[in-house]
Amino acid sequence: MLVSVIVPHYNRHDLLLRCLNALRQQHFGDFEIVLVDDGSTDPTLSELQPLFSVWPRLRRLVFSDNRGRAAARNAGLALARGELVIFLDADMDVGPDFVAEHWRFYVAQGAGWIGQGRIIGTQDPAIRPMPSLWTDASCARFATGNVSVAREILLRLGGFDEAFSGYGFEDLELGYRLMQAGWRSA
């Protein structure tokens, strides 16, 4: 297995179905999807049940209660078999080359992780890169809505810090640890 796409979700069945449909259209063959249901109380599980019998690359883990983003991502990481792990939020809609492009950058760049980049393909003069006030703020690009990391690196660093609760910062903190360990983004 080359790539594992980890999709944690909580009460987002409508958006999750759209995300999964986009992942079904991928042009990359050797990947799995690890769904981590973080204690959803909506009809997510019943609506997804038919997919598991017809799509063997789909795997899942279900928590009985909501344990938070970091715990859900770590549980997905423990279940993942891929050399490269892509974290994708359930409300993301991706193109058909999404997985292939992550793999291509991982192989070509030799980077520890591939993070979010700048906005490209826009002609709007109001959108422009802002000057950096920091010498290296690359860890700020480690936002788990769309980021990939070599699984071995994540395991070595201990995954996400589950002491973070609520929304956010567990990803930036892991990005900081990646940077401190000498890993750079592509």
mmCIF file of C-alpha atoms in Angstrom:
data_model
loop_
_atom_site.group_PDB
_atom_site.id
_atom_site.type_symbol
_atom_site.label_atom_id
_atom_site.label_comp_id
_atom_site.label_asym_id
_atom_site.label_seq_id
_atom_site.Cartn_x
_atom_site.Cartn_y
_atom_site.Cartn_z
ATOM 1 C CA MET A 1 0.000 0.000 0.000
ATOM 2 C CA LEU A 2 1.489 3.325 -1.064
ATOM 3 C CA VAL A 3 -0.984 5.881 0.319
ATOM 4 C CA SER A 4 -3.530 6.048 3.142
ATOM 5 C CA VAL A 5 -6.066 8.884 3.084
ATOM 6 C CA ILE A 6 -7.333 9.502 6.628
ATOM 7 C CA VAL A 7 -10.689 11.262 6.858
ATOM 8 C CA PRO A 8 -11.837 11.970 10.421
ATOM 9 C CA HIS A 9 -15.416 13.172 10.688
ATOM 10 C CA TYR A 10 -18.047 14.145 13.203
ATOM 11 C CA ASN A 11 -21.684 14.728 12.239
ATOM 12 C CA ARG A 12 -20.875 15.699 8.644
ATOM 13 C CA HIS A 13 -22.550 12.889 6.674
ATOM 14 C CA ASP A 14 -23.771 15.146 3.856
ATOM 15 C CA LEU A 15 -20.322 16.601 3.190
ATOM 16 C CA LEU A 16 -18.564 13.307 3.853
ATOM 17 C CA LEU A 17 -20.533 11.551 1.106
ATOM 18 C CA ARG A 18 -19.412 14.230 -1.354
ATOM 19 C CA CYS A 19 -15.807 13.875 -0.210
ATOM 20 C CA LEU A 20 -15.942 10.087 -0.630
ATOM 21 C CA ASN A 21 -17.431 10.396 -4.102
ATOM 22 C CA ALA A 22 -14.507 12.624 -5.082
ATOM 23 C CA LEU A 23 -12.063 10.057 -3.670
ATOM 24 C CA ARG A 24 -13.769 7.306 -5.682
ATOM 25 C CA GLN A 25 -12.829 9.204 -8.858
ATOM 26 C CA GLN A 26 -9.072 9.153 -8.181
ATOM 27 C CA HIS A 27 -6.691 8.237 -11.014
ATOM 28 C CA PHE A 28 -4.258 6.715 -8.506
ATOM 29 C CA GLY A 29 -4.734 3.017 -7.863
ATOM 30 C CA ASP A 30 -2.772 2.005 -4.771
ATOM 31 C CA PHE A 31 -4.475 3.801 -1.890
ATOM 32 C CA GLU A 32 -6.907 3.184 0.939
ATOM 33 C CA ILE A 33 -9.324 5.447 2.751
ATOM 34 C CA VAL A 34 -9.461 5.279 6.535
ATOM 35 C CA LEU A 35 -12.639 6.846 7.917
ATOM 36 C CA VAL A 36 -12.626 7.693 11.597
ATOM 37 C CA ASP A 37 -16.077 8.467 12.966
ATOM 38 C CA ASP A 38 -15.495 10.568 16.068
ATOM 39 C CA GLY A 39 -18.724 9.651 17.864
ATOM 40 C CA SER A 40 -21.199 11.045 15.308
ATOM 41 C CA THR A 41 -24.839 11.235 16.325
ATOM 42 C CA ASP A 42 -26.168 11.927 12.813
ATOM 43 C CA PRO A 43 -27.058 9.191 10.263
ATOM 44 C CA THR A 44 -23.481 8.914 8.946
ATOM 45 C CA LEU A 45 -22.971 5.211 9.649
ATOM 46 C CA SER A 46 -26.270 4.029 8.209
ATOM 47 C CA GLU A 47 -25.792 6.093 5.051
ATOM 48 C CA LEU A 48 -22.239 4.838 4.535
ATOM 49 C CA GLN A 49 -22.951 1.158 5.187
ATOM 50 C CA PRO A 50 -23.645 0.242 1.513
ATOM 51 C CA LEU A 51 -20.268 1.675 0.435
ATOM 52 C CA PHE A 52 -18.253 -0.754 2.548
ATOM 53 C CA SER A 53 -19.540 -3.801 0.687
ATOM 54 C CA VAL A 54 -18.789 -2.430 -2.796
ATOM 55 C CA TRP A 55 -15.587 -0.503 -2.153
ATOM 56 C CA PRO A 56 -12.882 -2.658 -0.537
ATOM 57 C CA ARG A 57 -10.344 0.158 -0.155
ATOM 58 C CA LEU A 58 -12.639 1.852 2.375
ATOM 59 C CA ARG A 59 -11.886 1.065 6.039
ATOM 60 C CA ARG A 60 -13.402 2.559 9.156
ATOM 61 C CA LEU A 61 -13.062 3.026 12.863
ATOM 62 C CA VAL A 62 -15.930 4.219 15.044
ATOM 63 C CA PHE A 63 -15.664 5.880 18.445
ATOM 64 C CA SER A 64 -18.674 5.611 20.727
ATOM 65 C CA ASP A 65 -18.045 9.139 21.998
ATOM 66 C CA ASN A 66 -16.454 12.289 20.623
ATOM 67 C CA ARG A 67 -12.733 12.163 21.505
ATOM 68 C CA GLY A 68 -11.558 15.142 19.460
ATOM 69 C CA ARG A 69 -9.579 15.836 16.306
ATOM 70 C CA ALA A 70 -6.144 14.758 17.524
ATOM 71 C CA ALA A 71 -7.413 11.424 18.875
ATOM 72 C CA ALA A 72 -9.359 10.735 15.665
ATOM 73 C CA ARG A 73 -6.318 11.457 13.499
ATOM 74 C CA ASN A 74 -4.061 9.313 15.688
ATOM 75 C CA ALA A 75 -6.549 6.432 15.534
ATOM 76 C CA GLY A 76 -6.583 6.707 11.743
ATOM 77 C CA LEU A 77 -2.794 6.736 11.712
ATOM 78 C CA ALA A 78 -2.728 3.537 13.792
ATOM 79 C CA LEU A 79 -5.027 1.835 11.277
ATOM 80 C CA ALA A 80 -3.258 3.182 8.164
ATOM 81 C CA ARG A 81 -1.055 0.898 6.067
ATOM 82 C CA GLY A 82 0.299 3.387 3.518
ATOM 83 C CA GLU A 83 3.861 4.644 3.252
ATOM 84 C CA LEU A 84 2.424 8.140 2.794
ATOM 85 C CA VAL A 85 -0.501 9.376 4.898
ATOM 86 C CA ILE A 86 -2.799 12.124 3.626
ATOM 87 C CA PHE A 87 -5.057 13.851 6.149
ATOM 88 C CA LEU A 88 -8.210 15.188 4.546
ATOM 89 C CA ASP A 89 -11.119 16.927 6.231
ATOM 90 C CA ALA A 90 -14.582 15.516 5.550
ATOM 91 C CA ASP A 91 -15.776 18.782 4.017
ATOM 92 C CA MET A 92 -13.082 18.805 1.316
ATOM 93 C CA ASP A 93 -13.864 18.228 -2.351
ATOM 94 C CA VAL A 94 -10.818 17.052 -4.297
ATOM 95 C CA GLY A 95 -9.984 16.600 -7.957
ATOM 96 C CA PRO A 96 -9.253 13.242 -9.619
ATOM 97 C CA ASP A 97 -5.459 13.660 -9.342
ATOM 98 C CA PHE A 98 -5.437 14.603 -5.661
ATOM 99 C CA VAL A 99 -3.826 11.393 -4.362
ATOM 100 C CA ALA A 100 -1.514 11.082 -7.389
ATOM 101 C CA GLU A 101 -0.199 14.633 -6.913
ATOM 102 C CA HIS A 102 0.535 14.077 -3.232
ATOM 103 C CA TRP A 103 2.427 10.893 -4.136
ATOM 104 C CA ARG A 104 4.273 12.617 -6.993
ATOM 105 C CA PHE A 105 5.475 15.458 -4.748
ATOM 106 C CA TYR A 106 6.441 13.010 -2.010
ATOM 107 C CA VAL A 107 8.598 10.949 -4.394
ATOM 108 C CA ALA A 108 10.034 13.863 -6.406
ATOM 109 C CA GLN A 109 10.780 16.278 -3.573
ATOM 110 C CA GLY A 110 11.939 13.879 -0.890
ATOM 111 C CA ALA A 111 10.210 16.145 1.612
ATOM 112 C CA GLY A 112 8.998 14.983 4.993
ATOM 113 C CA TRP A 113 5.588 16.474 4.355
ATOM 114 C CA ILE A 114 3.520 18.207 1.726
ATOM 115 C CA GLY A 115 1.431 21.073 3.036
ATOM 116 C CA GLN A 116 -0.925 23.708 1.847
ATOM 117 C CA GLY A 117 0.573 26.242 -0.493
ATOM 118 C CA ARG A 118 -0.283 29.599 -1.925
ATOM 119 C CA ILE A 119 -3.345 30.405 -3.985
ATOM 120 C CA ILE A 120 -2.478 29.806 -7.624
ATOM 121 C CA GLY A 121 -4.274 30.344 -10.900
ATOM 122 C CA THR A 122 -5.903 33.618 -9.967
ATOM 123 C CA GLN A 123 -5.750 36.871 -11.853
ATOM 124 C CA ASP A 124 -7.286 38.891 -9.035
ATOM 125 C CA PRO A 125 -4.801 41.662 -8.130
ATOM 126 C CA ALA A 126 -6.308 41.835 -4.631
ATOM 127 C CA ILE A 127 -4.931 38.368 -3.892
ATOM 128 C CA ARG A 128 -1.183 38.448 -3.479
ATOM 129 C CA PRO A 129 1.374 36.818 -1.209
ATOM 130 C CA MET A 130 1.964 38.691 2.011
ATOM 131 C CA PRO A 131 5.528 39.383 3.082
ATOM 132 C CA SER A 132 6.703 37.018 5.772
ATOM 133 C CA LEU A 133 7.458 38.436 9.187
ATOM 134 C CA TRP A 134 9.149 35.207 10.293
ATOM 135 C CA THR A 135 12.262 33.566 9.038
ATOM 136 C CA ASP A 136 10.522 30.205 8.773
ATOM 137 C CA ALA A 137 6.822 29.802 9.375
ATOM 138 C CA SER A 138 6.474 26.664 7.276
ATOM 139 C CA CYS A 139 4.873 24.829 10.188
ATOM 140 C CA ALA A 140 1.863 27.124 9.714
ATOM 141 C CA ARG A 141 1.252 25.333 6.400
ATOM 142 C CA PHE A 142 0.732 22.046 8.249
ATOM 143 C CA ALA A 143 -3.053 22.308 8.263
ATOM 144 C CA THR A 144 -4.659 18.892 8.293
ATOM 145 C CA GLY A 145 -7.479 19.767 5.929
ATOM 146 C CA ASN A 146 -5.035 18.770 3.176
ATOM 147 C CA VAL A 147 -1.565 17.624 4.193
ATOM 148 C CA SER A 148 0.495 14.486 3.699
ATOM 149 C CA VAL A 149 3.356 13.032 5.711
ATOM 150 C CA ALA A 150 5.454 9.893 5.572
ATOM 151 C CA ARG A 151 3.794 7.513 8.054
ATOM 152 C CA GLU A 152 7.159 6.502 9.527
ATOM 153 C CA ILE A 153 7.914 10.133 10.430
ATOM 154 C CA LEU A 154 4.530 10.599 12.117
ATOM 155 C CA LEU A 155 4.968 7.440 14.148
ATOM 156 C CA ARG A 156 8.481 8.463 15.178
ATOM 157 C CA LEU A 157 7.184 11.843 16.410
ATOM 158 C CA GLY A 158 4.279 10.269 18.299
ATOM 159 C CA GLY A 159 1.470 11.646 16.123
ATOM 160 C CA PHE A 160 -0.819 14.444 17.224
ATOM 161 C CA ASP A 161 -0.816 15.765 20.784
ATOM 162 C CA GLU A 162 -4.185 14.707 22.196
ATOM 163 C CA ALA A 163 -3.977 17.299 24.975
ATOM 164 C CA PHE A 164 -5.300 19.817 22.442
ATOM 165 C CA SER A 165 -9.080 19.928 22.612
ATOM 166 C CA GLY A 166 -11.658 21.771 20.602
ATOM 167 C CA TYR A 167 -10.835 23.224 17.231
ATOM 168 C CA GLY A 168 -7.336 23.523 15.903
ATOM 169 C CA PHE A 169 -3.698 23.948 16.849
ATOM 170 C CA GLU A 170 -2.941 20.229 17.191
ATOM 171 C CA ASP A 171 -1.936 20.329 13.536
ATOM 172 C CA LEU A 172 0.225 23.449 13.830
ATOM 173 C CA GLU A 173 1.953 21.989 16.870
ATOM 174 C CA LEU A 174 2.790 18.810 14.947
ATOM 175 C CA GLY A 175 4.019 20.971 12.060
ATOM 176 C CA TYR A 176 6.303 22.750 14.513
ATOM 177 C CA ARG A 177 7.672 19.410 15.788
ATOM 178 C CA LEU A 178 8.276 18.288 12.192
ATOM 179 C CA MET A 179 10.189 21.514 11.553
ATOM 180 C CA GLN A 180 12.202 21.161 14.767
ATOM 181 C CA ALA A 181 13.115 17.590 13.782
ATOM 182 C CA GLY A 182 14.569 18.933 10.529
ATOM 183 C CA TRP A 183 11.769 17.968 8.134
ATOM 184 C CA ARG A 184 10.783 20.500 5.512
ATOM 185 C CA SER A 185 7.697 20.837 3.375
ATOM 186 C CA ALA A 186 7.374 20.623 -0.385
#
